XYZ file of C-alpha atoms in Angstrom:
359
model
C 82.160 -54.553 19.279
C 83.761 -51.037 19.457
C 81.745 -48.225 20.717
C 82.265 -44.554 20.306
C 79.611 -43.337 23.317
C 79.773 -40.108 21.559
C 76.512 -39.412 23.452
C 76.403 -39.342 27.255
C 73.791 -40.342 29.863
C 73.061 -36.421 30.162
C 72.695 -36.194 26.324
C 70.328 -38.444 25.763
C 68.370 -37.530 28.667
C 68.499 -33.902 27.228
C 67.290 -35.383 23.894
C 64.436 -37.341 24.971
C 63.472 -34.241 26.910
C 63.201 -32.252 23.728
C 61.508 -35.082 22.011
C 58.952 -35.170 24.610
C 58.071 -31.398 24.669
C 57.834 -31.675 20.903
C 55.258 -34.487 20.645
C 53.310 -33.071 23.529
C 52.825 -29.880 22.272
C 52.380 -30.820 18.679
C 49.416 -33.731 20.127
C 47.847 -30.523 21.567
C 48.489 -27.775 19.013
C 47.761 -29.688 15.823
C 43.788 -29.861 17.033
C 43.769 -26.295 17.568
C 42.257 -24.290 14.701
C 43.194 -24.013 11.889
C 44.086 -27.574 11.837
C 46.272 -27.618 9.046
C 47.111 -31.419 9.059
C 50.499 -32.946 9.296
C 52.185 -35.192 6.973
C 53.200 -37.909 9.888
C 52.110 -41.292 8.478
C 51.589 -40.354 4.857
C 52.513 -37.766 2.456
C 49.648 -34.996 1.672
C 50.618 -31.874 -0.427
C 47.503 -30.307 0.629
C 48.965 -30.234 4.368
C 52.193 -28.732 3.608
C 50.275 -26.068 1.921
C 48.388 -25.281 4.494
C 51.548 -25.069 6.512
C 52.875 -22.437 3.938
C 49.722 -20.353 3.624
C 48.916 -20.190 7.319
C 52.709 -18.929 7.802
C 52.165 -16.289 5.088
C 48.984 -14.914 6.191
C 49.473 -14.893 9.930
C 53.495 -14.993 10.646
C 53.130 -13.924 14.150
C 51.674 -17.618 14.728
C 54.692 -19.321 13.089
C 55.688 -21.211 16.441
C 52.333 -23.014 16.571
C 52.284 -23.526 13.138
C 56.067 -25.093 12.844
C 55.188 -27.322 16.108
C 51.490 -28.342 14.989
C 52.819 -29.377 11.425
C 56.382 -30.692 12.415
C 56.423 -31.277 16.410
C 55.383 -35.150 15.592
C 59.402 -35.652 14.589
C 59.879 -35.734 17.914
C 58.799 -39.330 18.122
C 61.792 -39.960 15.648
C 64.299 -39.051 18.546
C 62.969 -41.496 20.930
C 63.378 -44.113 18.516
C 66.917 -43.243 17.419
C 67.731 -42.904 21.125
C 66.400 -46.281 21.448
C 68.359 -47.562 18.966
C 71.640 -45.837 20.434
C 70.778 -46.675 24.002
C 70.505 -50.472 23.458
C 73.366 -50.308 21.303
C 75.349 -48.966 23.857
C 74.016 -51.194 26.688
C 74.649 -54.684 24.408
C 77.781 -53.764 22.611
C 80.087 -55.744 24.755
C 77.909 -59.489 25.413
C 75.849 -61.427 23.765
C 72.210 -60.585 23.680
C 69.916 -63.257 25.223
C 66.843 -62.899 23.339
C 64.452 -64.501 26.173
C 65.930 -62.441 28.849
C 66.051 -59.273 26.423
C 62.400 -59.300 25.533
C 61.397 -60.459 28.932
C 63.362 -57.214 30.327
C 61.732 -54.714 27.637
C 58.219 -56.226 28.546
C 58.267 -56.045 31.983
C 59.343 -52.198 32.106
C 56.769 -51.136 29.417
C 53.657 -52.875 30.724
C 53.675 -51.591 34.028
C 53.406 -48.033 33.022
C 51.187 -49.210 30.305
C 48.671 -50.775 32.485
C 48.498 -47.437 34.746
C 48.056 -45.161 31.942
C 45.176 -47.664 30.581
C 43.580 -47.556 33.907
C 43.995 -43.820 34.059
C 42.391 -43.310 31.150
C 39.547 -45.603 31.582
C 38.789 -43.672 34.717
C 39.151 -40.347 33.059
C 37.147 -40.446 30.197
C 34.642 -43.249 31.380
C 34.224 -42.205 34.738
C 35.244 -38.427 34.957
C 33.746 -37.248 31.566
C 30.967 -40.052 31.514
C 31.987 -41.069 27.841
C 29.657 -44.306 26.862
C 31.555 -47.419 27.653
C 30.169 -50.160 25.841
C 31.552 -54.233 24.376
C 32.967 -52.625 21.736
C 35.109 -50.171 23.773
C 36.062 -53.256 25.905
C 37.260 -54.814 23.007
C 39.134 -51.951 21.838
C 41.078 -51.859 25.384
C 42.107 -55.362 24.843
C 43.363 -55.045 21.589
C 45.525 -51.818 22.763
C 46.575 -54.124 25.444
C 47.725 -56.819 23.143
C 49.848 -54.409 21.576
C 48.754 -55.664 17.963
C 45.982 -52.451 17.357
C 48.526 -51.344 14.982
C 48.226 -54.534 12.634
C 44.966 -54.134 12.736
C 43.427 -51.269 9.887
C 41.436 -48.133 11.571
C 42.480 -49.672 15.018
C 45.852 -47.616 15.116
C 44.400 -44.794 16.916
C 41.825 -45.858 18.570
C 41.051 -44.871 22.553
C 44.076 -42.742 22.693
C 46.040 -41.683 19.415
C 49.824 -41.754 21.086
C 49.826 -45.500 21.919
C 49.936 -46.606 18.633
C 53.782 -45.975 19.545
C 53.788 -48.921 22.109
C 53.006 -51.692 19.506
C 55.735 -50.181 17.168
C 58.579 -49.710 19.543
C 57.805 -53.630 20.844
C 58.209 -54.377 17.385
C 61.748 -52.859 17.247
C 62.726 -54.493 20.535
C 61.639 -58.204 19.137
C 63.867 -57.324 16.052
C 66.934 -55.709 17.946
C 68.691 -58.789 19.075
C 69.295 -60.085 15.279
C 70.414 -56.445 14.721
C 72.982 -56.469 16.954
C 74.104 -60.507 15.701
C 74.136 -59.013 12.414
C 75.919 -55.903 13.375
C 78.586 -57.799 15.119
C 79.573 -60.005 12.254
C 79.415 -57.111 9.763
C 78.394 -53.603 9.998
C 77.141 -53.558 6.333
C 74.376 -55.846 7.297
C 72.449 -52.930 9.057
C 73.096 -50.688 5.875
C 71.737 -53.283 3.607
C 68.359 -53.626 5.743
C 68.017 -50.098 6.267
C 68.222 -49.808 2.398
C 65.390 -52.541 1.884
C 63.177 -50.605 4.414
C 63.570 -47.764 1.920
C 62.902 -49.710 -1.000
C 59.524 -50.892 0.891
C 58.697 -47.950 1.853
C 59.121 -46.121 -1.501
C 57.360 -48.775 -2.868
C 54.354 -49.863 -1.116
C 53.640 -47.207 1.614
C 50.873 -44.607 -0.286
C 49.097 -47.698 -1.700
C 48.927 -49.210 1.745
C 48.106 -46.126 3.332
C 44.845 -46.183 0.823
C 43.934 -49.156 3.060
C 44.927 -47.394 6.287
C 47.649 -49.252 6.928
C 50.649 -47.209 6.702
C 54.112 -48.948 7.067
C 54.832 -45.799 9.425
C 52.274 -47.208 12.097
C 54.723 -50.358 12.290
C 58.815 -51.238 12.354
C 59.067 -51.220 8.851
C 58.724 -47.106 8.347
C 60.829 -46.703 11.335
C 63.654 -49.343 10.748
C 65.862 -46.453 9.145
C 66.052 -44.403 12.079
C 66.109 -46.994 14.602
C 69.128 -48.522 12.504
C 70.962 -45.217 12.626
C 70.696 -44.926 16.433
C 72.645 -48.304 16.380
C 75.053 -47.323 13.837
C 75.537 -43.711 15.595
C 76.482 -46.191 18.568
C 79.293 -47.627 16.555
C 80.479 -44.999 14.086
C 79.366 -41.707 15.732
C 82.872 -40.416 15.604
C 83.475 -40.990 11.834
C 79.775 -39.595 11.335
C 80.485 -36.649 13.282
C 83.355 -35.358 11.353
C 80.800 -35.019 7.818
C 77.541 -33.938 10.100
C 78.079 -30.316 9.013
C 77.326 -31.646 5.440
C 75.154 -34.311 6.351
C 72.965 -31.530 7.811
C 73.224 -29.261 5.028
C 71.640 -31.920 2.871
C 69.080 -32.695 5.484
C 67.828 -29.188 5.173
C 67.428 -29.453 1.582
C 65.433 -32.720 2.262
C 63.463 -31.548 4.537
C 62.335 -28.180 2.210
C 61.863 -30.674 -0.420
C 59.688 -33.055 1.598
C 57.185 -30.448 1.528
C 56.568 -30.712 -1.865
C 57.667 -34.439 -3.086
C 56.654 -37.911 -1.032
C 60.032 -39.420 -1.716
C 61.733 -36.638 -0.283
C 59.716 -37.040 2.522
C 60.428 -40.510 2.704
C 63.773 -39.404 3.920
C 62.725 -36.657 5.772
C 62.942 -38.384 9.284
C 66.501 -39.617 8.507
C 67.442 -35.902 8.194
C 65.763 -34.262 11.200
C 67.812 -36.761 13.157
C 71.018 -35.206 11.246
C 69.861 -32.062 11.537
C 68.695 -32.341 15.098
C 72.299 -33.982 16.087
C 74.226 -31.049 14.296
C 72.030 -28.066 16.056
C 71.967 -30.281 19.473
C 76.150 -30.812 19.299
C 76.741 -26.830 18.168
C 74.557 -25.704 21.147
C 75.571 -28.109 23.490
C 79.104 -25.797 23.703
C 76.760 -22.851 24.771
C 76.124 -22.113 28.477
C 72.480 -21.985 28.615
C 70.648 -20.602 32.004
C 70.889 -23.792 34.598
C 67.224 -23.758 35.138
C 66.344 -24.099 31.513
C 68.752 -26.851 31.668
C 67.561 -28.416 34.733
C 63.884 -28.145 33.440
C 64.883 -30.277 30.154
C 66.852 -33.108 31.884
C 63.762 -33.110 34.448
C 61.419 -33.472 31.779
C 63.836 -36.139 29.887
C 64.022 -38.027 33.397
C 60.324 -37.782 33.376
C 59.528 -38.668 29.133
C 58.536 -42.108 29.378
C 55.975 -41.100 31.873
C 54.678 -38.137 29.926
C 54.277 -39.910 27.097
C 51.813 -42.707 28.280
C 49.434 -40.021 30.304
C 49.519 -36.903 27.877
C 47.783 -38.278 24.748
C 43.992 -38.378 27.002
C 44.791 -35.598 29.275
C 44.329 -33.203 26.272
C 40.566 -32.913 26.910
C 39.277 -30.478 27.913
C 41.634 -27.979 27.341
C 41.538 -28.340 23.371
C 37.920 -27.888 23.619
C 38.074 -24.731 25.782
C 41.086 -23.132 23.068
C 38.577 -24.129 20.169
C 35.935 -22.310 21.675
C 37.660 -18.925 22.363
C 39.935 -18.858 19.280
C 42.384 -16.657 20.866
C 46.090 -17.094 19.896
C 47.225 -15.764 23.388
C 44.594 -18.231 24.920
C 45.997 -21.014 23.057
C 49.317 -21.006 24.809
C 47.736 -20.361 28.311
C 45.918 -23.607 27.747
C 48.846 -25.275 26.361
C 50.350 -24.265 29.753
C 47.860 -25.283 31.651
C 47.452 -28.799 29.639
C 51.582 -29.107 30.524
C 51.046 -28.621 34.285
C 48.208 -31.116 34.651
C 50.375 -33.886 32.316
C 53.730 -33.068 34.473
C 51.387 -33.926 37.866
C 50.067 -37.202 36.576
C 53.419 -38.571 34.928
C 54.938 -37.819 38.408
C 51.808 -39.847 40.189
C 52.316 -42.905 37.351
C 56.613 -42.712 38.515
C 55.048 -43.202 41.941
C 52.979 -45.952 41.232
C 55.384 -47.542 39.350
C 57.743 -47.398 41.940
C 55.349 -48.850 44.673
C 54.384 -51.581 42.330
C 58.425 -52.697 41.826
C 58.912 -52.248 45.453
C 56.023 -54.198 46.416
C 57.254 -56.880 43.915
C 60.444 -56.814 45.359
C 59.609 -57.149 48.557
C 57.471 -59.929 47.548
């Protein structure tokens, strides 16, 4: 399969760095007063109105409001890069289904296990939260990666962990997507279109049953498929990127008011981000900033694993003081703790694999 490889390893690492910063800051700031709500898994026009009203009433806090309301789009950068990276990796040889899944699970579970153990220590030993049989079952459900298939279990224990179940579902389907891609690229367009039809027809109704399609692979199929297609058609896609980006801006603005445009906003965000990233890539940023983004991208896997439960107690401190300045101070402290924890988890993972290889 011919690939374009329009994004280098450095590019994908930088995009991961931006993505994880958006996710971490969003997951902190959306719990800070005033809590606006965000249209992440379903659409609610009230949340969009809260966002607009808050900016109008306090423009000085626009950064906080934008990240709190829209920072969750960072997760789509990871989904896009996952599709792109996997397509690049398996472009020129057949995917062995068993070996592929085994490799993905072997990479995911060590860090996921460490993160769950760290969550247990942090919440139930350090902060003395009550641990009982129901909590133990919640741990087992989360560890089995089926939590997002069970209504009301998606965000139990630690909200960001919903991503693990969803990304594994995409891994399970990726080899089939590659087979179809190598036969005819149009199969992927058809699958993406079918995904949108299902989302348009059923997501709002399922959301009322606490079972949004965005909890699972269907809601994220279009972005994942776009990543695969960008690995194949990226050079052609980039020729028209300016016009796609203009359309993306219009869709994102309209997504504040209409659910059907909101369904298209995830793809639109990726297109707009690619346009901005490729444009700014030509600029000469300070080396320290570039190194920080690349360092963050290289640590993104571990930051995602631990940042969710580490929001405590910083969110509580910020909400007690209700100070715009202190919100960012506590955010900075939270980030420092998250980076340190991520480095520790990375070291533990390295020790695990070193022990496993020596054994």
